[in-house]
Short mmCIF file of C-alpha atoms in Angstrom, two decimals:
data_model
loop_
_atom_site.label_atom_id
_atom_site.label_comp_id
_atom_site.label_asym_id
_atom_site.label_seq_id
_atom_site.Cartn_x
_atom_site.Cartn_y
_atom_site.Cartn_z
CA MET A 244 -24.29 23.85 -14.12
CA GLN A 245 -21.71 22.42 -16.81
CA VAL A 246 -21.95 18.45 -15.41
CA LEU A 247 -18.69 16.10 -15.63
CA GLY A 248 -20.01 13.41 -18.35
CA LYS A 249 -23.65 13.13 -20.41
CA THR A 250 -21.70 10.87 -22.51
CA LYS A 251 -22.91 10.10 -25.80
CA ALA A 252 -22.57 7.17 -28.04
CA GLY A 253 -19.53 5.48 -25.64
CA LYS A 254 -17.94 8.76 -25.83
CA ILE A 255 -16.15 9.27 -22.21
CA LEU A 256 -13.94 12.26 -23.08
CA PRO A 257 -16.04 14.38 -24.85
CA ASN A 258 -14.01 17.44 -24.20
CA LEU A 259 -10.45 16.80 -23.81
CA TYR A 260 -9.27 19.82 -22.52
CA GLU A 261 -12.23 19.89 -19.83
CA THR A 262 -11.22 16.70 -19.19
CA GLY A 263 -7.24 17.59 -18.76
CA GLN A 264 -8.54 20.73 -15.81
CA ILE A 265 -10.64 18.08 -13.68
CA ILE A 266 -7.83 15.84 -13.75
CA LEU A 267 -5.41 18.21 -12.76
CA ALA A 268 -7.10 19.53 -10.75
CA VAL A 269 -7.99 16.65 -8.69
CA MET A 270 -3.72 16.03 -8.65
CA ALA A 271 -3.51 19.03 -7.04
CA LEU A 272 -6.12 18.41 -4.51
CA LEU A 273 -4.27 14.69 -3.87
CA SER A 274 -0.77 16.18 -4.10
CA LEU A 275 -1.38 18.63 -1.47
CA LYS A 276 -2.75 16.14 1.14
CA PHE A 277 -0.20 13.26 0.34
CA LEU A 278 2.72 14.13 -2.32
CA LEU A 279 5.47 15.77 1.14
CA ASP A 280 3.41 13.84 3.78
CA ASN A 281 6.79 11.83 4.99
CA ASN A 282 4.35 9.31 7.15
CA MET A 283 3.68 7.63 3.81
CA ASN A 284 7.02 6.91 2.73
CA VAL A 285 6.40 4.15 5.53
CA ASN A 286 6.96 1.57 2.70
CA GLU A 287 9.58 3.46 0.39
CA GLU A 288 11.87 2.29 3.23
CA ASP A 289 11.43 -1.02 1.88
CA VAL A 290 10.72 -1.36 -1.88
CA LEU A 291 12.60 1.83 -3.70
CA PRO A 292 16.38 0.49 -2.00
CA LEU A 293 15.24 -2.72 -3.77
CA ALA A 294 14.53 -0.94 -6.57
CA LYS A 295 17.98 0.88 -7.09
CA GLN A 296 19.93 -2.50 -6.01
CA TYR A 297 18.59 -4.16 -8.08
CA ALA A 298 19.12 -2.03 -10.83
CA ASP A 299 22.88 -1.38 -9.41
CA PRO A 300 24.49 -4.85 -7.58
CA ASN A 301 27.05 -3.15 -6.84
CA TRP A 302 25.02 -0.69 -4.39
CA ILE A 303 25.35 -2.88 -1.00
CA ALA A 304 26.56 -6.03 -2.58
CA GLY A 305 26.45 -7.63 -0.02
CA ASP A 306 22.90 -7.42 2.04
CA TRP A 307 20.69 -10.18 3.04
CA TYR A 308 17.63 -8.33 2.16
CA LEU A 309 18.71 -6.37 -0.52
CA ASN A 310 19.88 -9.59 -2.77
CA GLN A 311 16.49 -11.14 -2.26
CA PRO A 312 14.74 -12.31 -5.89
CA PRO A 313 12.67 -9.35 -7.16
CA SER A 314 9.35 -12.02 -7.05
CA TYR A 315 6.10 -9.73 -8.11
CA ARG A 316 8.18 -6.59 -8.30
CA LEU A 317 10.34 -7.37 -11.51
CA LEU A 318 8.72 -4.06 -13.03
CA PHE A 319 8.26 -2.23 -10.53
CA GLU A 320 12.16 -2.16 -9.81
CA THR A 321 12.86 -1.71 -13.68
CA LEU A 322 11.36 0.53 -14.06
CA PHE A 323 11.91 3.03 -10.48
CA GLY A 324 15.13 1.57 -9.94
CA ARG A 325 17.42 3.19 -13.00
CA LEU A 326 15.43 6.56 -11.52
CA ILE A 327 16.89 5.78 -8.23
CA VAL A 328 20.26 5.07 -9.50
CA THR A 329 20.29 8.79 -11.47
CA TRP A 330 17.97 11.30 -9.33
CA GLY A 331 18.57 10.01 -5.75
CA PHE A 332 15.55 8.70 -3.68
CA LEU A 333 13.80 11.73 -2.68
CA ALA A 334 13.13 12.74 -6.20
CA THR A 335 12.17 9.50 -7.95
CA SER A 336 9.93 9.22 -4.82
CA VAL A 337 8.54 12.62 -5.36
CA VAL A 338 7.73 11.95 -9.17
CA GLY A 339 6.75 8.34 -9.32
CA ARG A 340 4.07 10.01 -6.18
CA LEU A 341 2.63 11.75 -8.96
CA LEU A 342 2.51 9.47 -11.60
CA CYS A 343 0.89 7.21 -9.28
CA TYR A 344 -1.95 10.81 -8.05
CA ALA A 345 -2.53 11.46 -12.08
CA LEU A 346 -3.48 7.95 -12.96
CA VAL A 347 -5.72 8.11 -9.78
CA ALA A 348 -6.77 10.71 -10.78
CA GLY A 349 -7.56 10.19 -14.04
CA GLY A 350 -9.32 6.88 -12.81
CA LEU A 351 -11.28 8.99 -11.09
CA VAL A 352 -12.46 11.78 -13.23
CA LEU A 353 -13.63 9.18 -15.81
CA ILE A 354 -15.75 6.96 -13.30
CA GLY A 355 -16.88 11.02 -11.83
CA ARG A 356 -17.98 11.32 -16.18
CA LYS A 357 -20.21 8.10 -16.14
CA MET A 358 -21.69 8.92 -13.07
CA CYS A 359 -22.77 12.56 -14.01
CA LEU A 360 -21.09 14.38 -11.57
CA ASN A 361 -19.86 17.75 -12.08
CA MET A 362 -16.58 19.08 -10.51
CA PRO A 363 -17.49 20.33 -7.01
CA PHE A 364 -19.64 17.63 -6.22
CA LEU A 365 -16.36 14.69 -7.55
CA MET A 366 -14.46 17.02 -5.01
CA LEU A 367 -16.17 16.14 -1.87
CA ALA A 368 -16.51 12.93 -2.61
CA ILE A 369 -12.63 12.78 -2.97
CA GLY A 370 -12.19 15.24 -0.21
CA LEU A 371 -14.87 12.94 1.87
CA PHE A 372 -12.43 9.26 1.47
CA ILE A 373 -9.35 11.26 1.98
CA TYR A 374 -9.56 13.58 4.88
CA THR A 375 -12.82 11.79 6.91
CA SER A 376 -10.38 8.87 8.24
CA HIS A 377 -6.71 8.27 8.65
CA ARG A 378 -6.53 5.49 7.03
CA GLN A 379 -8.15 4.48 3.80
CA GLY A 380 -9.86 1.42 4.51
CA ILE A 381 -12.33 0.06 6.93
CA ALA A 382 -10.70 -2.34 8.57
CA ALA A 383 -7.41 -3.99 6.89
CA SER A 384 -4.97 -0.87 7.05
CA GLU A 385 -5.26 -0.75 3.23
CA TRP A 386 -4.82 2.46 1.36
CA LEU A 387 -4.18 3.26 -2.21
CA LEU A 388 -2.78 6.42 -2.03
CA GLY A 389 0.21 7.33 -0.58
CA GLY A 390 4.38 6.97 -1.13
CA LEU A 391 5.90 5.41 -3.97
CA GLU A 392 5.43 1.86 -4.22
CA PRO A 393 4.09 -1.01 -7.21
CA LYS A 394 0.81 -1.33 -4.83
CA THR A 395 0.16 2.76 -5.64
CA VAL A 396 0.91 2.39 -8.97
CA ALA A 397 -1.07 -0.46 -9.18
CA TYR A 398 -4.59 0.99 -7.75
CA GLY A 399 -4.17 4.08 -10.53
CA LEU A 400 -4.71 1.85 -13.01
CA VAL A 401 -7.50 -0.05 -11.17
CA LEU A 402 -9.18 3.34 -11.22
CA LEU A 403 -8.76 3.40 -14.85
CA ALA A 404 -9.44 0.03 -15.48
CA ILE A 405 -13.26 0.82 -13.34
CA GLY A 406 -14.18 4.30 -15.02
CA LEU A 407 -13.26 1.98 -18.39
CA MET A 408 -15.26 -1.06 -17.28
CA LEU A 409 -18.02 1.35 -16.60
CA ALA A 410 -17.83 2.92 -20.33
CA GLY A 411 -18.10 -0.34 -21.53
CA TYR A 412 -14.50 -0.39 -23.33
CA TYR A 413 -14.17 -3.98 -21.65
CA PHE A 414 -10.64 -5.34 -23.27
CA TRP A 415 -8.85 -1.41 -22.10
CA MET A 416 -10.72 -2.54 -18.75
CA ALA A 417 -8.57 -5.57 -19.11
CA LEU A 418 -5.46 -4.08 -20.17
CA MET A 419 -4.84 -1.99 -17.47
CA LEU A 420 -6.45 -4.81 -14.62
CA GLY A 421 -3.23 -6.57 -16.81
CA LEU A 422 -0.91 -4.00 -15.88
CA ALA A 423 -1.75 -3.65 -12.62
CA THR A 424 -1.86 -7.24 -11.38
CA SER A 425 2.34 -6.72 -13.62
CA PHE A 426 3.14 -3.99 -11.05
CA HIS A 427 1.03 -5.50 -8.33
CA VAL A 428 0.08 -9.44 -8.37
CA LEU A 429 -2.85 -9.17 -5.85
CA VAL A 430 -4.06 -5.97 -6.03
CA GLY A 431 -5.06 -6.62 -9.82
CA GLY A 432 -5.48 -9.67 -9.25
CA TRP A 433 -8.38 -9.55 -6.65
CA THR A 434 -9.74 -6.50 -8.97
CA PHE A 435 -9.67 -8.63 -11.98
CA VAL A 436 -11.89 -11.75 -9.96
CA VAL A 437 -14.30 -9.13 -8.94
CA VAL A 438 -14.85 -7.74 -12.57
CA LEU A 439 -15.06 -11.59 -13.98
CA GLY A 440 -17.22 -11.79 -11.40
CA TRP A 441 -19.08 -8.24 -12.37
CA LEU A 442 -19.23 -9.29 -15.96
CA ALA A 443 -21.12 -12.89 -15.25
CA LEU A 444 -23.24 -10.87 -13.30
CA ARG A 445 -25.12 -10.10 -16.41
CA TRP A 446 -23.42 -11.67 -19.06
CA LYS A 447 -26.28 -11.16 -21.60
CA THR A 448 -26.32 -8.13 -22.25
CA ARG A 449 -22.66 -6.86 -20.82
CA LEU A 450 -20.56 -9.60 -23.26
CA GLN A 451 -21.44 -10.78 -26.56
CA GLY A 452 -20.72 -14.60 -26.30
CA ILE A 453 -17.69 -16.38 -25.47
CA ARG A 454 -15.18 -15.27 -27.98
CA HIS A 455 -16.04 -12.07 -26.36
CA PHE A 456 -14.70 -13.12 -22.76
CA GLY A 457 -12.13 -15.11 -24.16
CA SER A 458 -10.64 -11.56 -25.22
CA ILE A 459 -10.81 -10.25 -22.19
CA VAL A 460 -9.52 -12.91 -20.67
CA LEU A 461 -6.38 -12.82 -23.20
CA ILE A 462 -5.69 -9.29 -22.96
CA TYR A 463 -5.43 -9.67 -19.26
CA LEU A 464 -3.06 -12.27 -19.21
CA LEU A 465 -0.70 -10.86 -21.78
CA ALA A 466 -0.35 -7.96 -19.75
CA SER A 467 0.49 -9.23 -16.10
CA ALA A 468 3.31 -11.80 -17.85
CA PHE A 469 5.32 -10.00 -15.63
CA ALA A 470 3.33 -11.62 -12.56
CA ILE A 471 2.96 -14.87 -14.00
CA LYS A 472 6.30 -16.49 -13.09
CA PRO A 473 6.32 -15.48 -9.29
CA VAL A 474 2.77 -16.71 -8.96
CA LEU A 475 4.19 -19.89 -10.36
CA GLU A 476 6.78 -20.00 -7.77
CA GLN A 477 4.63 -19.00 -5.39
CA LEU A 478 2.20 -21.73 -5.50
CA PHE A 479 4.36 -24.45 -6.72
CA ALA A 480 7.77 -23.20 -4.33
CA PRO A 481 8.81 -26.28 -2.10
CA PHE A 482 7.97 -25.90 2.01
CA PRO A 483 11.11 -26.04 3.74
CA GLY A 484 11.06 -28.67 6.82
CA SER A 485 10.70 -25.82 9.80
CA SER A 486 8.38 -26.09 13.06
CA VAL A 487 6.53 -23.30 11.88
CA THR A 488 4.87 -22.30 8.24
CA PRO A 489 5.61 -19.31 6.46
CA SER A 490 2.30 -18.57 6.09
CA TYR A 491 1.84 -18.20 9.69
CA ILE A 492 4.93 -16.30 9.73
CA TYR A 493 3.25 -13.96 7.06
CA VAL A 494 -0.10 -13.40 8.44
CA PHE A 495 0.22 -13.94 12.37
CA LEU A 496 3.55 -12.31 13.15
CA ARG A 497 4.61 -10.13 10.70
CA LEU A 498 1.18 -8.78 9.03
CA PRO A 499 -1.37 -9.53 11.43
CA HIS A 500 -2.78 -5.90 10.97
CA HIS A 501 -3.38 -6.69 7.09
CA LEU A 502 -4.67 -10.20 7.37
CA ASN A 503 -5.71 -11.10 10.87
CA PRO A 504 -9.02 -10.12 11.59
CA LEU A 505 -8.76 -10.64 15.41
CA SER A 506 -5.83 -7.57 15.51
CA TRP A 507 -8.13 -5.51 13.89
CA HIS A 508 -9.84 -2.90 16.68
CA SER A 509 -12.48 -4.48 18.06
CA ASN A 510 -14.91 -1.48 16.58
CA TRP A 511 -13.89 -2.04 13.50
CA TRP A 512 -17.48 -3.30 12.29
CA LEU A 513 -19.37 -0.27 12.92
CA LYS A 514 -17.00 1.65 10.37
CA LEU A 515 -17.96 -1.29 7.83
CA ALA A 516 -21.98 -1.60 9.24
CA ALA A 517 -21.64 2.92 8.77
CA TYR A 518 -20.27 2.49 4.94
CA LEU A 519 -22.55 0.10 4.20
CA LEU A 520 -26.08 2.12 5.86
CA VAL A 521 -24.75 5.06 3.47
CA LEU A 522 -24.72 2.78 0.44
CA ALA A 523 -27.64 1.27 0.66
CA PHE A 524 -28.93 4.93 1.55
CA SER A 525 -27.70 6.44 -1.41
CA VAL A 526 -28.58 3.93 -4.11
CA SER A 527 -32.01 4.77 -3.13
CA LEU A 528 -32.17 8.18 -3.47
CA LEU A 529 -30.79 7.50 -6.83
CA TRP A 530 -33.32 4.62 -7.89
CA ARG A 531 -35.65 7.26 -7.16
CA GLN A 532 -34.24 9.37 -9.53
CA GLN A 533 -34.52 6.57 -12.19
CA GLN A 534 -37.90 7.71 -13.66
CA SER A 535 -36.30 10.50 -15.70
CA ASP A 536 -34.90 9.39 -19.27
CA GLN A 537 -32.28 11.97 -18.48
CA LEU A 538 -30.70 9.85 -15.68
CA SER A 539 -30.74 6.55 -17.08
CA ALA A 540 -27.47 6.28 -18.89
CA GLN A 541 -26.26 8.09 -14.63
CA TYR A 542 -28.51 5.56 -13.01
CA THR A 543 -26.95 2.28 -14.74
CA ALA A 544 -23.63 3.98 -13.80
CA CYS A 545 -23.99 4.38 -10.69
CA MET A 546 -26.19 0.96 -9.93
CA GLU A 547 -22.77 -1.26 -11.85
CA LEU A 548 -20.35 0.83 -9.71
CA ALA A 549 -22.31 -0.06 -6.57
CA GLU A 550 -22.58 -3.45 -7.79
CA PHE A 551 -19.05 -3.82 -8.39
CA THR A 552 -18.11 -2.83 -4.73
CA MET A 553 -20.55 -5.34 -3.17
CA LEU A 554 -18.44 -8.25 -4.99
CA CYS A 555 -15.64 -6.45 -3.84
CA LEU A 556 -16.97 -7.55 -0.37
CA VAL A 557 -17.44 -10.83 -1.22
CA PRO A 558 -14.17 -12.41 -0.87
CA PHE A 559 -13.54 -10.11 2.27
CA MET A 560 -16.70 -11.20 3.61
CA LEU A 561 -15.81 -15.19 2.86
CA SER A 562 -12.26 -14.45 4.65
CA LEU A 563 -14.64 -13.65 8.00
CA ALA A 564 -15.93 -17.23 7.45
CA VAL A 565 -12.85 -18.85 6.49
CA ALA A 566 -10.65 -16.73 9.76
CA PRO A 567 -11.07 -18.42 11.96
CA PHE A 568 -10.17 -21.65 10.55
CA ASP A 569 -7.50 -20.51 8.89
CA SER A 570 -4.55 -21.56 11.70
CA GLU A 571 -1.75 -21.23 9.34
CA GLY A 572 -2.40 -18.46 7.22
CA SER A 573 -2.91 -20.58 4.10
CA PHE A 574 -5.23 -18.22 2.50
CA LEU A 575 -5.11 -14.97 4.26
CA GLN A 576 -1.48 -14.96 2.99
CA TYR A 577 -3.36 -13.66 -0.35
CA TYR A 578 -5.01 -10.84 1.37
CA PRO A 579 -8.57 -11.59 0.51
CA PHE A 580 -9.46 -8.10 2.45
CA ARG A 581 -8.04 -5.75 0.43
CA LEU A 582 -9.99 -4.73 -2.29
CA GLY A 583 -13.26 -4.44 -0.75
CA ASP A 584 -11.42 -2.74 2.31
CA VAL A 585 -10.44 0.61 -0.01
CA MET A 586 -13.42 0.04 -2.65
CA LEU A 587 -15.98 0.08 -0.11
CA PRO A 588 -15.12 3.93 1.45
CA LEU A 589 -14.30 5.23 -2.24
CA ASN A 590 -16.78 3.99 -4.08
CA THR A 591 -19.51 5.18 -0.99
CA CYS A 592 -18.59 8.36 -1.49
CA LEU A 593 -19.00 8.72 -5.06
CA LEU A 594 -22.11 7.29 -4.71
CA PHE A 595 -23.45 9.61 -1.87
CA ALA A 596 -21.89 12.37 -3.60
CA CYS A 597 -23.56 11.46 -6.58
CA ALA A 598 -27.43 10.92 -4.48
CA LEU A 599 -27.00 14.42 -3.46
CA GLN A 600 -26.37 16.00 -6.52
CA GLN A 601 -29.47 14.56 -7.92
CA THR A 602 -31.48 14.42 -4.65
CA PHE A 603 -31.63 18.73 -4.78
CA LYS A 604 -33.25 20.86 -7.37
CA GLN A 605 -31.41 22.83 -9.87
CA ARG A 606 -30.80 25.46 -7.49
CA GLU A 607 -30.67 24.13 -4.71
CA ARG A 608 -28.17 22.51 -5.48
CA ARG A 609 -26.09 25.20 -7.07
CA VAL A 610 -25.93 26.71 -3.58
CA LEU A 611 -24.99 23.06 -2.60
CA SER A 612 -22.06 22.60 -5.27
CA LEU A 613 -21.27 26.70 -3.79
CA VAL A 614 -20.65 25.05 0.02
CA CYS A 615 -18.68 22.20 -1.72
CA ILE A 616 -17.00 24.79 -3.49
CA LEU A 617 -16.68 26.93 -0.22
CA LEU A 618 -15.40 23.60 2.04
CA PHE A 619 -13.33 22.65 -1.05
CA SER A 620 -10.89 26.09 -1.14
CA GLY A 621 -10.95 25.88 2.68
CA ALA A 622 -9.30 22.75 3.38
CA CYS A 623 -6.89 23.29 0.66
CA SER A 624 -6.15 26.48 1.94
CA ILE A 625 -5.31 25.00 4.76
CA GLN A 626 -3.33 22.17 3.35
CA ALA A 627 -1.27 24.80 1.29
CA VAL A 628 -0.07 25.55 4.48
CA THR A 629 1.16 22.24 5.79
CA PHE A 630 2.46 21.59 2.48
CA GLN A 631 4.82 25.29 2.65
CA LYS A 632 6.26 23.49 5.73
CA GLN A 633 6.60 19.91 4.85
CA LEU A 634 8.10 22.36 2.11
CA LEU A 635 10.54 23.25 4.10
CA THR A 636 11.57 20.43 5.83
CA LEU A 637 11.76 18.35 2.18
CA SER A 638 15.85 17.82 3.56
CA GLN A 639 14.47 16.15 6.11
CA PHE A 640 11.72 13.64 4.17
CA SER A 641 13.39 10.63 5.35
CA LYS A 642 11.76 11.00 8.74
CA VAL A 643 14.44 9.42 10.97
CA ASN A 644 16.47 11.14 14.14
CA LEU A 645 19.41 13.48 14.05
CA GLU A 646 20.67 11.01 16.24
CA SER A 647 20.44 7.73 13.26
CA ILE A 648 21.58 10.15 10.92
CA ALA A 649 24.84 11.01 12.18
CA LEU A 650 25.54 7.46 12.85
CA CYS A 651 24.92 6.66 10.00
CA ASP A 652 26.84 8.94 8.52
CA TRP A 653 29.96 8.12 10.32
CA VAL A 654 29.50 4.60 9.46
CA ARG A 655 28.97 5.01 5.84
CA THR A 656 32.46 7.82 5.58
CA HIS A 657 34.86 5.49 8.13
CA THR A 658 34.09 2.39 7.64
CA PRO A 659 35.24 -0.25 3.96
CA THR A 660 31.96 -0.56 1.54
CA ASP A 661 31.93 -4.17 2.44
CA THR A 662 31.34 -3.95 5.81
CA VAL A 663 28.63 -5.60 7.54
CA VAL A 664 26.72 -4.39 10.61
CA VAL A 665 24.86 -6.37 13.59
CA SER A 666 21.72 -3.40 14.22
CA PRO A 667 18.67 -3.48 16.48
CA PRO A 668 15.79 -5.71 14.66
CA VAL A 669 13.47 -3.04 15.10
CA GLU A 670 14.56 0.15 15.30
CA LEU A 671 16.99 2.00 12.45
CA VAL A 672 14.95 0.61 9.49
CA LYS A 673 16.31 3.09 6.99
CA PHE A 674 19.79 2.75 8.29
CA THR A 675 20.81 0.74 5.22
CA TRP A 676 19.14 3.03 2.98
CA LEU A 677 21.76 5.52 4.65
CA ALA A 678 24.86 4.23 5.87
CA GLU A 679 24.75 2.14 2.95
CA ARG A 680 26.34 -1.20 4.65
CA SER A 681 24.77 -4.51 5.23
CA THR A 682 23.27 -5.66 8.36
CA ILE A 683 21.52 -8.51 9.41
CA ALA A 684 17.64 -7.81 9.47
CA LYS A 685 14.77 -6.05 10.21
CA PHE A 686 11.65 -6.64 11.52
CA LYS A 687 10.36 -4.48 8.89
CA LEU A 688 12.10 -5.56 6.16
CA LEU A 689 9.64 -9.44 5.59
CA PRO A 690 11.24 -11.20 2.09
CA GLN A 691 8.52 -12.49 -0.36
CA THR A 692 10.00 -16.58 -0.64
CA LYS A 693 8.71 -19.22 1.33
CA ALA A 694 12.50 -20.25 1.77
CA ARG A 695 13.79 -16.97 3.05
CA ILE A 696 10.86 -15.69 5.44
CA LEU A 697 11.92 -19.07 6.76
CA GLU A 698 15.94 -17.42 6.82
CA TRP A 699 14.41 -14.08 8.06
CA TYR A 700 12.56 -15.72 11.35
CA GLU A 701 15.92 -17.22 12.04
CA ARG A 702 17.74 -13.94 11.37
CA LEU A 703 16.01 -12.44 14.26
CA SER A 704 15.72 -14.77 16.89
CA ASP A 705 19.06 -14.29 16.34
CA LEU A 706 18.71 -11.19 16.98
CA SER A 707 16.82 -10.91 20.27
CA GLY A 708 18.70 -13.78 21.84
CA GLY A 709 15.96 -16.36 21.58
CA PHE A 710 13.65 -13.80 22.77
CA PHE A 711 11.39 -13.44 19.56
CA PRO A 712 7.91 -15.26 20.95
CA GLY A 713 6.51 -16.63 17.51
CA THR A 714 6.23 -20.75 18.33
CA THR A 715 3.19 -20.57 20.01
CA LYS A 716 0.22 -20.86 18.16
CA GLU A 717 -2.02 -17.87 19.16
CA ARG A 718 -3.32 -15.31 17.49
CA THR A 719 -4.34 -12.31 20.03
CA LYS A 720 -4.80 -8.58 19.53
CA ASP A 721 -1.36 -7.22 20.30
CA ARG A 722 0.57 -10.12 19.43
CA ARG A 723 2.78 -7.83 16.65
CA ASN A 724 3.35 -5.66 19.21
CA ARG A 725 4.14 -7.52 21.76
CA MET A 726 6.32 -9.39 19.73
CA MET A 727 8.64 -5.82 18.94
CA ARG A 728 8.87 -4.89 22.18
CA ALA A 729 10.35 -8.27 23.40
CA LEU A 730 12.62 -8.50 19.93
CA THR A 731 13.79 -4.95 21.16
CA TYR A 732 13.76 -5.90 24.61
CA GLY A 733 15.47 -9.47 23.88
CA TYR A 734 18.18 -7.21 21.56
CA ASN A 735 19.17 -4.35 23.94
CA HIS A 736 20.25 -7.50 26.59
CA LEU A 737 21.88 -9.48 25.12
CA THR A 738 25.55 -9.93 26.61
CA THR A 739 28.68 -9.41 24.88
CA ALA A 740 30.22 -13.31 24.31
CA GLN A 741 26.27 -13.12 22.21
CA ALA A 742 27.32 -10.01 20.86
CA ASP A 743 30.85 -11.33 19.98
CA ALA A 744 28.44 -14.41 18.38
CA LEU A 745 26.74 -12.55 16.37
CA MET A 746 29.20 -11.26 14.73
CA THR A 747 31.30 -13.99 14.37
CA LYS A 748 28.11 -15.84 12.61
CA TYR A 749 26.77 -13.13 10.38
CA ARG A 750 31.02 -11.76 9.41
CA ALA A 751 29.92 -8.36 11.29
CA THR A 752 32.84 -5.83 11.92
CA TYR A 753 30.53 -3.59 14.56
CA PHE A 754 27.29 -4.11 16.62
CA ILE A 755 25.18 -0.59 17.30
CA THR A 756 23.43 -0.20 20.20
CA GLY A 757 21.59 2.05 22.64
CA ILE A 758 23.41 3.79 24.73
CA LYS A 759 22.91 1.81 28.05
CA HIS A 760 23.48 -1.08 26.81
CA LYS A 761 27.41 -1.26 28.55
CA LEU A 762 29.30 -4.25 26.66
CA ASP A 763 32.95 -5.14 27.16
CA LEU A 764 34.02 -4.15 23.25
CA ALA A 765 35.33 -1.46 21.97
CA ILE A 766 34.10 1.81 21.34
CA ALA A 767 33.67 2.86 17.59
CA TYR A 768 31.50 5.64 17.76
CA ARG A 769 28.99 7.11 19.98
CA ASN A 770 26.31 9.41 20.14
CA SER A 771 23.56 11.32 22.67
CA ARG A 772 21.55 7.85 21.84
CA TYR A 773 23.73 4.70 20.39
CA ILE A 774 27.15 3.58 21.18
CA LEU A 775 28.43 1.55 18.10
CA TYR A 776 30.83 -0.96 19.26
CA SER A 777 33.68 -2.49 17.26
CA LYS A 778 34.47 -6.71 16.94
CA LYS A 779 38.11 -5.90 18.73
CA THR A 780 37.71 -6.66 22.33
CA SER A 781 38.67 -3.35 25.13
CA GLU A 782 42.10 -4.29 26.54
#
């Protein structure tokens, strides 16, 4: 059976045609799973409107959230914003996802070649990663495959960088990591920190002196130029006076599922322990095979990948130790769990598949490869049925109920383009996107600068009538869900005077609420779920 990567003289692409075929096969597997899954556009409703508004400032020109500085998303918004203006959201999302999956597939194939994985076992590893868990991370809700956003582009470049790293192409690796940082400063930045540790771990064999190391760092810095300014602005921006810090809001109020270990599932450590056990088991099996000269190059690549994986867990573990003492989220706001959360399961699956491939003898390996092919074919067949259903409902790619669509259509066609509408703080996240009208704030849509985070907090407090419970310094597991419920409750119980005061403060003309929320205001539109009140008081 032909092997995916018995490389000679450091050649990582011995057969471009064969490699292209394998990349397309991996890309097809990823696309069947994720391409038309509208559950994966959870962040697209945030970043894609920002990209369009950056490319076309006249689109919803008065919206407070959309007019925030691009920050670290500058490169992403520059490249994809113009595509959205030209092609629309749906086409750009589909094409952008395909690009991300192509980058990820290319990176996985490069890594697989260095590990000498044949195609069935590479597919087994990828299938284990994407099908055995709803979440791709172990605890911090991280993912590298999904909708189109800066993070998914960055992770594709990171995987290419890992493949180049294992092949010894450190300058190209630095270039990929720099580009990843330009797309997403934390994904690329944390990976580069880990790679520096990986290089230093065996610096005598991996580096050729200080000039070699300096060239790697210089290439990285040049390629990450788009991230330097937002990093400096974040680090040195003055702190606006407030009773609550922007980092506390960011970590403990808005994103605890990513950043606060106390909010994670109580049994998350079992998943971590299971992956570590499988990783150790896989490495031990590979170690037994390293006596053969034929496997020496493969063994080296596998051990290097295992070292990289364990180093990814260093920021993860250190942050667990820091978390109980970081009461303001000053360190946790930089996503230290991110890389280890997703790299441990991915690389464990790759090493496990490699260990299985090398443990069995040639005849047994053929049988196991046939089993992998059958499993792969079955999974693809089942996924193809789902894909067909998703294709038939492509017009509803943006997951919104029909009443919301009807409401947004009415607002878009019956109000001036500069209209400001007060809308619920938790519901109707896609209102600005679909109605093309400005609104006040959404819990989902969090700005990135310190001053705007505090303003976001104030706006949500206004929308909830003071029910936004964000001032008490607690870090309990259900804090985020309780806040969202409190925001919704407070908004749905605003009085007519409070609703009118909100519209006056934010110069809004309309007020959207649920059908059961009765206000002494003129009704402009109503359906079975929502009422749209106008500022003019009924007679």
